[in-house]
Coordinates of C-alpha atoms and ligand atoms in Angstrom, one line a residue:
M1397 CA 176.4 37.7 232.2
S1398 CA 173.8 38.9 234.6
I1399 CA 171.2 41.6 235.1
F1400 CA 171.1 42.9 238.7
L1401 CA 168.0 44.9 239.6
K1402 CA 168.3 47.3 242.5
R1403 CA 171.5 47.2 244.3
F1404 CA 171.9 46.0 247.9
G1405 CA 172.5 48.6 250.5
V1406 CA 176.0 47.5 251.6
A1407 CA 177.6 50.5 253.4
S1408 CA 181.1 49.1 253.7
I1409 CA 182.8 45.7 253.5
S1410 CA 186.0 45.0 255.4
A1411 CA 189.0 43.6 253.6
R1412 CA 188.8 40.5 255.9
K1413 CA 185.2 39.8 254.9
L1414 CA 186.1 40.2 251.2
A1415 CA 189.2 37.9 251.5
G1416 CA 186.9 35.2 253.1
A1417 CA 184.3 35.5 250.5
A1418 CA 185.4 32.5 248.5
T1419 CA 181.9 31.7 247.3
I1420 CA 180.1 34.8 246.4
S1421 CA 176.4 34.5 245.5
R1422 CA 175.3 36.0 242.2
V1423 CA 173.1 38.5 244.0
T1424 CA 175.5 39.9 246.5
M1425 CA 178.5 40.0 244.2
P1426 CA 177.8 43.3 242.6
A1427 CA 177.3 45.0 245.9
M1428 CA 180.7 43.8 247.0
L1429 CA 182.4 44.5 243.7
R1430 CA 181.4 48.1 243.8
Y1431 CA 183.4 48.7 247.0
M1432 CA 186.3 46.4 245.9
T1433 CA 187.0 48.1 242.7
T1434 CA 188.8 51.5 242.9
A1435 CA 190.5 51.7 239.5
A1436 CA 190.3 55.4 239.0
T1437 CA 193.5 57.4 238.9
Q1438 CA 195.2 57.4 242.3
T1439 CA 198.2 59.7 241.8
A1440 CA 196.6 62.8 243.3
S1441 CA 194.6 61.3 246.2
N1442 CA 195.6 59.5 249.4
P1443 CA 194.7 55.8 249.5
D1444 CA 192.2 56.4 252.3
E1445 CA 190.3 59.0 250.2
P1446 CA 186.9 57.6 249.1
T1447 CA 186.4 56.0 245.7
F1448 CA 184.7 57.9 243.0
L1449 CA 181.3 56.3 243.8
K1450 CA 181.7 57.0 247.5
S1451 CA 182.6 60.6 246.7
V1452 CA 179.3 61.0 244.7
E1453 CA 177.4 59.4 247.5
L1454 CA 179.1 61.8 250.1
Y1455 CA 178.2 64.8 248.0
Y1456 CA 174.7 63.5 247.6
D1457 CA 174.3 62.8 251.4
R1458 CA 175.5 66.3 252.3
A1459 CA 173.0 68.0 250.0
A1460 CA 170.2 65.6 250.9
K1461 CA 170.2 66.7 254.5
L1462 CA 169.7 70.3 253.4
S1463 CA 167.1 69.5 250.7
G1464 CA 164.0 69.2 252.9
V1465 CA 163.0 66.1 250.9
P1466 CA 161.6 63.1 253.0
G1467 CA 164.0 60.3 253.9
G1468 CA 162.2 57.6 251.9
T1469 CA 162.4 59.5 248.7
L1470 CA 166.1 60.3 249.4
S1471 CA 167.1 56.6 249.8
H1472 CA 165.0 55.7 246.7
L1473 CA 166.8 58.3 244.7
R1474 CA 170.3 57.5 246.0
A1475 CA 170.1 53.8 244.8
V1476 CA 171.1 52.7 241.3
D1477 CA 167.9 51.2 239.7
A1478 CA 169.5 48.6 237.4
L1479 CA 172.9 47.3 236.5
L1480 CA 174.1 45.2 233.5
R1481 CA 177.4 43.5 233.5
V1482 CA 178.3 41.5 230.4
T1483 CA 181.3 39.6 229.1
F1484 CA 181.8 38.5 225.5
P1485 CA 184.7 37.2 223.4
I1486 CA 186.3 38.7 220.4
E1487 CA 188.7 36.9 218.1
L1488 CA 191.9 38.8 217.4
E1489 CA 193.9 38.7 214.2
D1490 CA 196.3 36.0 215.5
G1491 CA 193.4 33.7 216.2
K1492 CA 193.4 34.2 219.9
Y1493 CA 190.3 35.1 221.9
E1494 CA 190.0 37.9 224.3
V1495 CA 187.1 38.2 226.8
I1496 CA 185.8 41.8 227.0
E1497 CA 184.1 43.1 230.1
A1498 CA 181.4 45.8 229.8
Y1499 CA 178.7 47.5 231.8
R1500 CA 175.6 49.7 231.7
A1501 CA 174.1 51.3 234.8
Q1502 CA 170.7 53.0 234.9
H1503 CA 170.6 55.1 238.0
S1504 CA 167.1 56.6 238.1
R1505 CA 164.2 55.9 235.8
H1506 CA 162.0 58.6 237.3
R1507 CA 162.0 60.0 233.8
L1508 CA 162.5 58.0 230.6
P1509 CA 164.6 57.5 228.6
V1510 CA 167.7 57.4 230.9
K1511 CA 170.7 59.0 229.3
G1512 CA 174.5 58.8 229.7
G1513 CA 177.7 58.3 227.8
I1514 CA 179.7 55.1 227.0
R1515 CA 183.3 55.1 228.0
Y1516 CA 186.1 53.0 226.6
S1517 CA 188.9 52.8 229.1
E1518 CA 191.0 50.3 231.0
E1519 CA 189.9 52.0 234.2
V1520 CA 186.2 51.2 233.6
D1521 CA 184.6 49.2 236.4
L1522 CA 181.4 48.7 238.3
Q1523 CA 181.8 51.5 240.8
E1524 CA 182.8 54.0 238.0
V1525 CA 179.7 53.4 235.9
E1526 CA 177.5 53.5 239.0
A1527 CA 179.1 56.8 240.1
L1528 CA 178.8 58.3 236.6
A1529 CA 175.2 57.1 236.2
S1530 CA 174.2 58.8 239.5
L1531 CA 175.9 62.0 238.4
M1532 CA 174.0 61.9 235.1
T1533 CA 170.6 61.8 237.0
Y1534 CA 171.6 64.9 239.0
K1535 CA 173.1 66.6 236.0
C1536 CA 170.0 66.2 233.9
A1537 CA 167.9 67.6 236.7
V1538 CA 170.2 70.6 237.2
V1539 CA 169.8 71.7 233.5
D1540 CA 166.1 70.6 233.3
V1541 CA 166.7 67.9 230.7
P1542 CA 163.8 65.4 231.2
F1543 CA 165.9 62.2 231.4
G1544 CA 167.0 59.9 234.1
G1545 CA 170.7 59.1 234.4
A1546 CA 172.7 56.2 233.0
K1547 CA 176.3 55.3 232.1
G1548 CA 178.1 52.5 230.3
G1549 CA 181.6 51.4 229.7
I1550 CA 183.8 48.8 228.1
K1551 CA 187.0 47.9 229.9
I1552 CA 189.4 48.3 227.1
D1553 CA 192.1 50.8 226.0
P1554 CA 190.8 51.7 222.5
K1555 CA 194.3 52.6 221.4
K1556 CA 195.3 48.9 221.5
Y1557 CA 192.7 47.8 219.0
T1558 CA 192.3 48.3 215.2
V1559 CA 189.2 50.2 213.9
E1560 CA 187.8 46.9 212.7
Q1561 CA 188.1 45.3 216.2
L1562 CA 186.6 48.4 217.8
E1563 CA 183.7 48.1 215.5
R1564 CA 183.1 44.5 216.4
I1565 CA 183.4 45.2 220.1
T1566 CA 181.0 48.1 219.9
R1567 CA 178.4 46.2 217.8
R1568 CA 178.6 43.2 220.2
Y1569 CA 178.1 45.4 223.2
T1570 CA 175.1 47.1 221.5
M1571 CA 173.7 43.6 220.7
E1572 CA 173.9 42.8 224.5
L1573 CA 172.2 46.1 225.3
C1574 CA 169.4 45.3 222.7
Q1575 CA 168.8 41.8 224.1
K1576 CA 168.5 43.0 227.6
K1577 CA 166.4 46.1 226.7
F1578 CA 169.1 48.5 227.9
I1579 CA 168.9 50.6 224.8
G1580 CA 166.1 52.3 222.8
P1581 CA 164.8 55.9 222.1
G1582 CA 162.3 55.6 225.0
I1583 CA 164.4 53.4 227.3
D1584 CA 168.1 54.2 227.4
V1585 CA 170.0 56.5 225.1
P1586 CA 173.8 56.4 225.2
A1587 CA 176.2 59.2 224.1
P1588 CA 180.0 59.6 223.7
D1589 CA 182.3 59.8 226.7
V1590 CA 186.0 59.1 227.2
G1591 CA 187.5 57.1 224.3
T1592 CA 184.3 57.2 222.2
G1593 CA 182.9 59.6 219.6
P1594 CA 180.6 60.0 216.6
R1595 CA 182.1 56.9 214.9
E1596 CA 181.1 54.6 217.8
M1597 CA 177.7 56.2 218.1
S1598 CA 177.1 55.5 214.4
W1599 CA 178.0 51.8 214.9
I1600 CA 175.6 51.7 217.9
M1601 CA 172.7 53.1 216.0
D1602 CA 173.3 50.9 213.0
T1603 CA 173.3 47.8 215.2
Y1604 CA 170.2 48.9 217.1
R1605 CA 168.5 49.3 213.7
Q1606 CA 169.3 45.8 212.7
F1607 CA 167.5 44.5 215.8
N1608 CA 164.6 46.9 215.6
V1609 CA 163.8 47.2 211.9
D1610 CA 160.3 48.6 212.6
D1611 CA 161.3 51.3 215.0
V1612 CA 160.7 54.6 213.1
N1613 CA 162.5 56.5 215.9
A1614 CA 165.6 54.3 215.8
A1615 CA 167.9 57.3 215.2
G1616 CA 167.0 58.5 218.7
C1617 CA 168.5 55.4 220.4
V1618 CA 171.9 57.2 220.7
T1619 CA 173.2 60.8 220.5
G1620 CA 176.5 62.3 219.5
K1621 CA 176.1 60.8 216.0
P1622 CA 177.6 62.3 212.9
L1623 CA 175.3 64.6 210.9
S1624 CA 174.8 62.0 208.2
Q1625 CA 173.4 59.6 210.8
G1626 CA 170.9 62.0 212.3
G1627 CA 173.3 64.0 214.5
V1628 CA 172.7 67.6 215.3
R1629 CA 175.0 70.6 214.6
G1630 CA 176.8 71.7 217.7
R1631 CA 176.9 68.3 219.6
T1632 CA 180.6 67.7 219.1
E1633 CA 181.6 70.9 220.8
A1634 CA 178.6 71.2 223.2
T1635 CA 180.3 70.1 226.5
G1636 CA 183.4 72.4 226.0
L1637 CA 181.1 75.2 224.9
G1638 CA 178.9 74.7 227.9
V1639 CA 182.0 74.8 230.1
Y1640 CA 182.9 78.1 228.6
Y1641 CA 179.3 79.5 229.0
G1642 CA 179.2 78.4 232.6
L1643 CA 182.5 79.8 233.6
R1644 CA 181.8 83.1 231.8
E1645 CA 178.6 83.3 233.8
F1646 CA 180.3 82.6 237.2
L1647 CA 183.1 85.2 236.3
S1648 CA 180.3 87.8 235.9
Y1649 CA 179.1 87.3 239.5
P1650 CA 180.3 90.0 241.9
Q1651 CA 180.7 87.4 244.7
V1652 CA 183.1 85.4 242.5
Q1653 CA 185.0 88.5 241.5
K1654 CA 185.3 89.5 245.2
R1655 CA 186.5 86.1 246.2
T1656 CA 189.0 85.7 243.4
G1657 CA 190.1 89.3 242.7
L1658 CA 189.4 88.7 239.0
S1659 CA 187.9 91.4 236.8
G1660 CA 185.0 89.3 235.5
K1661 CA 186.1 89.6 231.9
V1662 CA 187.0 86.6 229.9
K1663 CA 189.8 88.5 228.1
D1664 CA 191.6 89.1 231.4
V1665 CA 191.9 85.4 232.5
S1666 CA 194.6 82.8 232.0
V1667 CA 193.5 79.2 231.6
I1668 CA 195.0 75.8 232.1
V1669 CA 193.2 72.7 230.7
Q1670 CA 194.0 69.1 231.7
G1671 CA 193.0 66.6 229.0
F1672 CA 193.1 67.6 225.3
G1673 CA 190.2 65.4 224.2
N1674 CA 186.7 66.5 223.2
V1675 CA 185.8 68.5 226.3
G1676 CA 189.3 70.0 227.0
Y1677 CA 190.0 71.0 223.4
Y1678 CA 186.7 72.8 222.9
A1679 CA 186.8 74.4 226.3
A1680 CA 190.3 75.8 225.5
K1681 CA 189.2 76.8 222.0
F1682 CA 186.1 78.8 223.1
F1683 CA 188.1 80.6 225.9
E1684 CA 190.8 81.5 223.4
N1685 CA 188.3 82.7 220.8
N1686 CA 186.8 85.0 223.4
G1687 CA 190.1 86.6 224.3
A1688 CA 191.4 84.4 227.2
K1689 CA 195.1 83.3 227.3
I1690 CA 195.6 79.5 227.3
V1691 CA 198.8 79.0 229.3
G1692 CA 198.8 75.3 229.7
I1693 CA 197.4 72.0 228.5
G1694 CA 197.9 68.6 230.1
E1695 CA 197.9 65.2 228.5
R1696 CA 198.8 61.6 229.6
D1697 CA 202.4 61.5 228.6
C1698 CA 203.4 65.1 229.3
S1699 CA 202.0 68.7 229.6
I1700 CA 202.9 72.0 228.0
Y1701 CA 203.0 75.3 229.8
D1702 CA 203.7 78.8 228.4
P1703 CA 202.8 81.9 230.4
N1704 CA 202.8 83.9 227.1
G1705 CA 199.9 81.8 225.8
L1706 CA 199.6 78.8 223.5
N1707 CA 197.8 78.7 220.1
V1708 CA 195.2 76.0 220.6
E1709 CA 194.6 75.3 216.9
E1710 CA 198.3 75.0 216.2
L1711 CA 198.9 72.9 219.3
Q1712 CA 196.1 70.5 218.3
K1713 CA 197.6 70.1 214.8
H1714 CA 201.0 69.3 216.4
Y1715 CA 199.4 66.9 218.9
K1716 CA 197.5 65.1 216.2
A1717 CA 200.6 64.7 214.1
H1718 CA 203.0 63.6 216.9
S1719 CA 200.7 62.3 219.7
S1720 CA 202.7 64.5 222.1
F1721 CA 203.3 68.2 222.9
R1722 CA 207.1 67.7 222.7
N1723 CA 209.0 70.0 220.3
F1724 CA 205.9 72.3 219.8
S1725 CA 207.8 75.5 220.4
A1726 CA 211.1 76.7 221.9
T1727 CA 209.4 79.1 224.4
S1728 CA 207.1 76.6 226.1
K1729 CA 208.0 74.3 228.9
I1730 CA 207.3 70.6 228.9
L1731 CA 206.2 69.1 232.2
E1732 CA 206.8 65.3 232.6
E1733 CA 204.6 64.5 235.6
P1734 CA 200.9 64.0 234.7
T1735 CA 199.5 66.1 237.5
E1736 CA 202.2 68.8 237.4
I1737 CA 200.2 71.0 235.0
L1738 CA 197.4 71.3 237.6
E1739 CA 199.9 73.1 240.0
Q1740 CA 201.0 75.9 237.6
E1741 CA 200.1 79.6 237.8
C1742 CA 196.7 80.4 236.2
D1743 CA 193.3 82.0 236.9
I1744 CA 191.1 79.2 235.8
L1745 CA 191.9 75.5 235.9
I1746 CA 189.8 73.1 233.9
P1747 CA 190.4 69.5 234.7
A1748 CA 188.8 67.8 231.6
A1749 CA 190.4 64.3 231.7
L1750 CA 189.3 61.8 234.4
E1751 CA 188.1 61.6 238.0
R1752 CA 190.2 62.1 241.1
Q1753 CA 192.9 64.4 239.7
I1754 CA 192.8 66.8 242.6
G1755 CA 193.0 65.1 246.0
L1756 CA 194.7 65.7 249.3
R1757 CA 198.1 65.0 247.8
N1758 CA 198.0 68.1 245.6
A1759 CA 195.2 70.4 246.7
D1760 CA 197.6 72.6 248.6
K1761 CA 199.6 73.1 245.4
I1762 CA 196.8 74.4 243.3
K1763 CA 197.3 78.1 242.3
A1764 CA 194.2 78.7 240.2
K1765 CA 191.4 81.0 241.6
I1766 CA 188.6 79.1 239.9
I1767 CA 188.4 75.3 239.2
G1768 CA 185.9 74.5 236.5
E1769 CA 185.1 70.8 236.5
G1770 CA 185.0 69.8 232.8
A1771 CA 185.5 66.2 233.7
N1772 CA 183.3 64.1 235.9
G1773 CA 184.5 63.9 239.5
P1774 CA 188.0 65.4 239.1
V1775 CA 188.1 66.7 242.7
T1776 CA 187.8 64.4 245.8
P1777 CA 185.5 65.6 248.6
A1778 CA 188.3 66.3 251.1
A1779 CA 190.2 68.3 248.4
H1780 CA 187.0 70.2 247.6
E1781 CA 186.5 71.2 251.2
Y1782 CA 190.2 72.2 251.5
L1783 CA 190.0 74.3 248.3
E1784 CA 186.8 76.1 249.5
K1785 CA 188.6 77.0 252.7
R1786 CA 191.4 78.5 250.7
G1787 CA 188.8 80.7 248.9
I1788 CA 189.1 78.9 245.5
V1789 CA 185.8 78.8 243.7
V1790 CA 184.9 75.3 242.5
V1791 CA 182.3 75.1 239.7
P1792 CA 181.0 71.5 239.9
D1793 CA 180.8 68.9 237.2
L1794 CA 177.0 68.2 237.4
L1795 CA 176.5 71.8 236.4
L1796 CA 179.5 72.8 234.3
N1797 CA 179.8 69.8 232.0
A1798 CA 176.0 69.5 231.4
G1799 CA 176.3 71.1 228.0
G1800 CA 176.8 67.7 226.4
V1801 CA 173.6 66.2 227.7
T1802 CA 171.7 69.4 227.0
V1803 CA 172.6 69.2 223.3
S1804 CA 172.1 65.4 223.3
Y1805 CA 168.5 66.2 224.4
F1806 CA 168.2 68.5 221.4
E1807 CA 169.5 65.8 219.1
W1808 CA 167.0 63.3 220.5
L1809 CA 164.2 65.8 219.9
K1810 CA 165.4 66.2 216.3
N1811 CA 165.4 62.5 215.8
L1812 CA 161.9 62.1 217.2
S1813 CA 160.5 65.0 215.1
H1814 CA 162.4 63.8 212.0
V1815 CA 163.1 67.3 210.9
R1816 CA 166.1 69.6 211.1
F1817 CA 165.7 72.5 213.6
G1818 CA 164.9 75.7 211.6
R1819 CA 163.8 73.9 208.5
M1820 CA 160.2 74.8 208.7
N1821 CA 160.4 78.5 209.9
K1822 CA 163.7 80.0 208.7
K1823 CA 162.5 81.4 205.3
F1824 CA 159.2 82.4 206.8
D1825 CA 160.9 84.4 209.6
E1826 CA 163.3 86.0 207.1
S1827 CA 160.4 87.1 204.8
S1828 CA 158.4 88.6 207.8
R1829 CA 161.5 90.5 208.9
R1830 CA 162.1 91.8 205.4
K1831 CA 158.5 93.1 205.3
L1832 CA 159.0 94.8 208.7
L1833 CA 162.3 96.4 207.6
D1834 CA 160.6 97.7 204.4
L1835 CA 158.1 99.5 206.6
V1836 CA 160.7 100.8 209.0
E1837 CA 162.8 102.2 206.1
T1838 CA 159.8 103.9 204.5
N1839 CA 158.8 105.5 207.9
A1840 CA 162.4 106.4 208.9
G1841 CA 163.2 107.8 205.5
R1842 CA 166.6 106.0 205.4
E1843 CA 167.7 102.8 203.8
L1844 CA 169.6 100.2 205.8
T1845 CA 173.0 99.1 204.6
E1846 CA 173.3 95.7 203.0
L1847 CA 175.1 94.4 206.1
E1848 CA 172.5 95.8 208.5
R1849 CA 169.7 94.2 206.5
K1850 CA 171.5 90.8 206.3
T1851 CA 172.2 90.8 210.1
I1852 CA 168.6 91.6 211.0
V1853 CA 166.9 89.4 208.4
H1854 CA 169.0 86.3 209.1
G1855 CA 166.6 83.4 210.1
A1856 CA 167.9 80.9 212.7
E1857 CA 169.6 77.8 211.4
E1858 CA 170.1 74.6 213.3
A1859 CA 173.5 75.6 214.8
D1860 CA 172.1 79.1 215.9
L1861 CA 169.2 77.4 217.7
I1862 CA 171.4 74.8 219.4
Y1863 CA 173.9 77.4 220.6
S1864 CA 171.1 79.6 221.8
G1865 CA 169.4 76.8 223.6
L1866 CA 172.7 75.7 225.2
E1867 CA 173.7 79.2 226.3
D1868 CA 170.2 79.9 227.8
T1869 CA 170.2 76.5 229.6
M1870 CA 173.7 77.0 231.1
I1871 CA 173.0 80.6 232.3
Q1872 CA 169.7 79.5 233.9
A1873 CA 171.3 76.6 235.7
C1874 CA 174.2 78.7 236.9
Q1875 CA 171.8 81.3 238.3
E1876 CA 169.7 78.7 240.0
T1877 CA 172.8 77.2 241.6
K1878 CA 174.1 80.6 242.7
Q1879 CA 170.7 81.4 244.3
T1880 CA 170.6 78.2 246.3
A1881 CA 174.2 78.6 247.4
E1882 CA 173.3 82.1 248.8
L1883 CA 170.0 80.9 250.3
K1884 CA 171.5 77.9 252.1
N1885 CA 175.0 79.4 252.6
V1886 CA 176.6 76.4 250.9
D1887 CA 179.2 75.9 248.2
Y1888 CA 178.2 75.6 244.5
R1889 CA 178.5 71.8 244.4
T1890 CA 176.1 71.3 247.4
A1891 CA 173.8 73.9 245.9
A1892 CA 173.6 72.1 242.5
Y1893 CA 173.0 68.8 244.3
I1894 CA 170.2 70.3 246.4
N1895 CA 168.5 71.7 243.3
A1896 CA 168.7 68.4 241.5
I1897 CA 167.3 66.4 244.5
Q1898 CA 164.4 68.8 245.0
K1899 CA 163.5 68.7 241.3
I1900 CA 163.6 64.9 241.1
A1901 CA 161.7 64.6 244.4
V1902 CA 158.8 66.5 242.9
V1903 CA 158.6 64.1 239.9
Y1904 CA 158.7 61.1 242.3
K1905 CA 155.9 62.6 244.5
D1906 CA 153.7 63.6 241.6
S1907 CA 154.0 60.3 239.8
G1908 CA 153.1 58.2 242.9
M1909 CA 154.7 54.9 243.8
L1910 CA 153.9 51.8 241.7
F1911 CA 153.3 48.6 243.7
M1912 CA 154.6 50.1 247.0
K1913 CA 152.4 48.0 249.2
Ligands
LIG43 P1 188.2 62.2 225.5 O1 188.6 60.8 225.5 O2 187.8 62.9 224.2 O3 189.4 63.0 226.1 C1 190.0 62.8 227.4 C2 191.5 63.2 227.2 O4 192.1 63.2 228.5 C3 192.3 62.3 226.3 O5 192.9 63.1 225.3 C4 193.2 61.6 227.2 O6 194.4 61.2 226.6 C5 193.4 62.6 228.3 N1 193.8 62.0 229.6 C6 193.5 60.9 230.2 N2 194.1 60.7 231.4 C7 194.8 61.8 231.6 C8 195.6 62.3 232.6 N3 195.8 61.6 233.7 N4 196.2 63.5 232.5 C9 196.0 64.3 231.4 N5 195.2 63.9 230.3 C10 194.6 62.7 230.4 O7 187.1 62.3 226.6 P2 186.0 63.5 226.8 O8 184.8 63.2 226.1 O9 186.7 64.8 226.5 O10 185.8 63.4 228.4 C11 186.6 64.0 229.4 C12 185.9 64.1 230.7 O11 184.7 64.9 230.5 C13 185.4 62.8 231.3 O12 185.4 62.9 232.7 C14 184.0 62.7 230.8 O13 183.2 61.9 231.6 C15 183.5 64.1 230.9 N6 182.4 64.5 230.1 C16 182.4 64.3 228.7 C17 181.3 64.7 228.0 C18 181.2 64.6 226.5 O14 180.2 65.1 225.9 N7 182.2 64.0 225.8 C19 180.2 65.3 228.6 C20 180.2 65.4 230.0 C21 181.3 65.1 230.7

């Protein structure tokens, strides 16, 4: 296992050079690996389209040129600060050993702690965690969450392991993070991502606690925990809800309505979601709750499409029971090819599964008017450019799926303050409002109905405050992105990157440079 501080600036390495690299030194190996490994889904993109990491770097470089930030700061910000790659064995039930490979990347520590999810997937590799960590830095800046970016991953398919094995793998990984100081409420705070959820976050916190018995803020070492472990109401659905708030905001912009021909009302749109996990399910659910028609959902083995609309709750029950959409209803169509669902008729398409789902192989087949990136990196740079030319509005990942990290920030604040949001002021607020209403009633000469009173008096509970903070954050970030897009005459992705770069550059500048000379 090795800790690699500051990556080396290798721009590209030819296949010949790699083939000849029989003895790779410990320091240069990660730089090479990051360009060798391209495990992300390839079905939609051409082989010569850039890797996920290269794509993030391309998006960054394009925005950097327009940001007005000095070159030195730009190269500092572009580089990943620290990388951890570990391997450890676990013993399986049959007595055999399996060596597990895991990573954590900390992209920018201009603000601490750094923050980002932990992914369990067979596709996890070095370039993926680096790309995701970079995106996290920019994402946090876009929504003004005062963290740097990080990401972790374990290269396993969680479905192949028992719960007991998963617990052992998670705890061992956390132990490695503890030993290398890659976790802690003031250092690095993981969260759920693909293949992980509240259960894994609980195990992580419990393991961290064992190694840090005197840390009174231990609960803040990870977010996305269950409520019983210091989690916050609203975190589970936060990313999907943020996707909904963000797309609702963009729908309301006259420029978007003009470009797409849409009315701007949520109840008039049809939606397709790819990936029926945490982000996809909640995004679909909030669109449905607000009157939109969900016409298609995509999953790994097959997808379901019904132009008359699907019932999200019923579909989820069916999916949980059968692990498939097959035989859900007689009227809906089952599509066998994984990316076929992306090409169906709809107004809004939300890829919420994995990266590189829309590339040059299928960009011309997309019929949606708006693409809302629920997942990280679902559209390749060439496909993005092509979609923009076709007049399709792309609302980018670093803005649209930032609801998760926003509410993770609220959870972290709750953990550090050791008190539930609303606990101190709810009753006081209610009693003040009651007194005010008594006065209003006396002066107006009319009594309010019981329902009117209840609605006005209601003091904010934790969930109310979380939803309100998330909605405000998403609206603000969308407006800032739109303003920069108009000012610089660029697409929304470039605008979001420009905003992020400019905000981070101010922090770099004002904090000065430690040990520069
Ligand atoms: P998840 O594991 O809960 O769900 C992902 C779903 O996508 C799974 O149901 C999986 O079976 C499905 N899937 C995988 N490959 C697919 C394919 N080729 N076609 C169709 N479906 C496929 O993960 P999640 O937390 O919902 O994350 C989804 C995406 O959102 C990821 O890109 C993640 O990085 C991003 N994201 C997640 C969060 C969060 O809070 N969970 C926050 C920001 C961004």
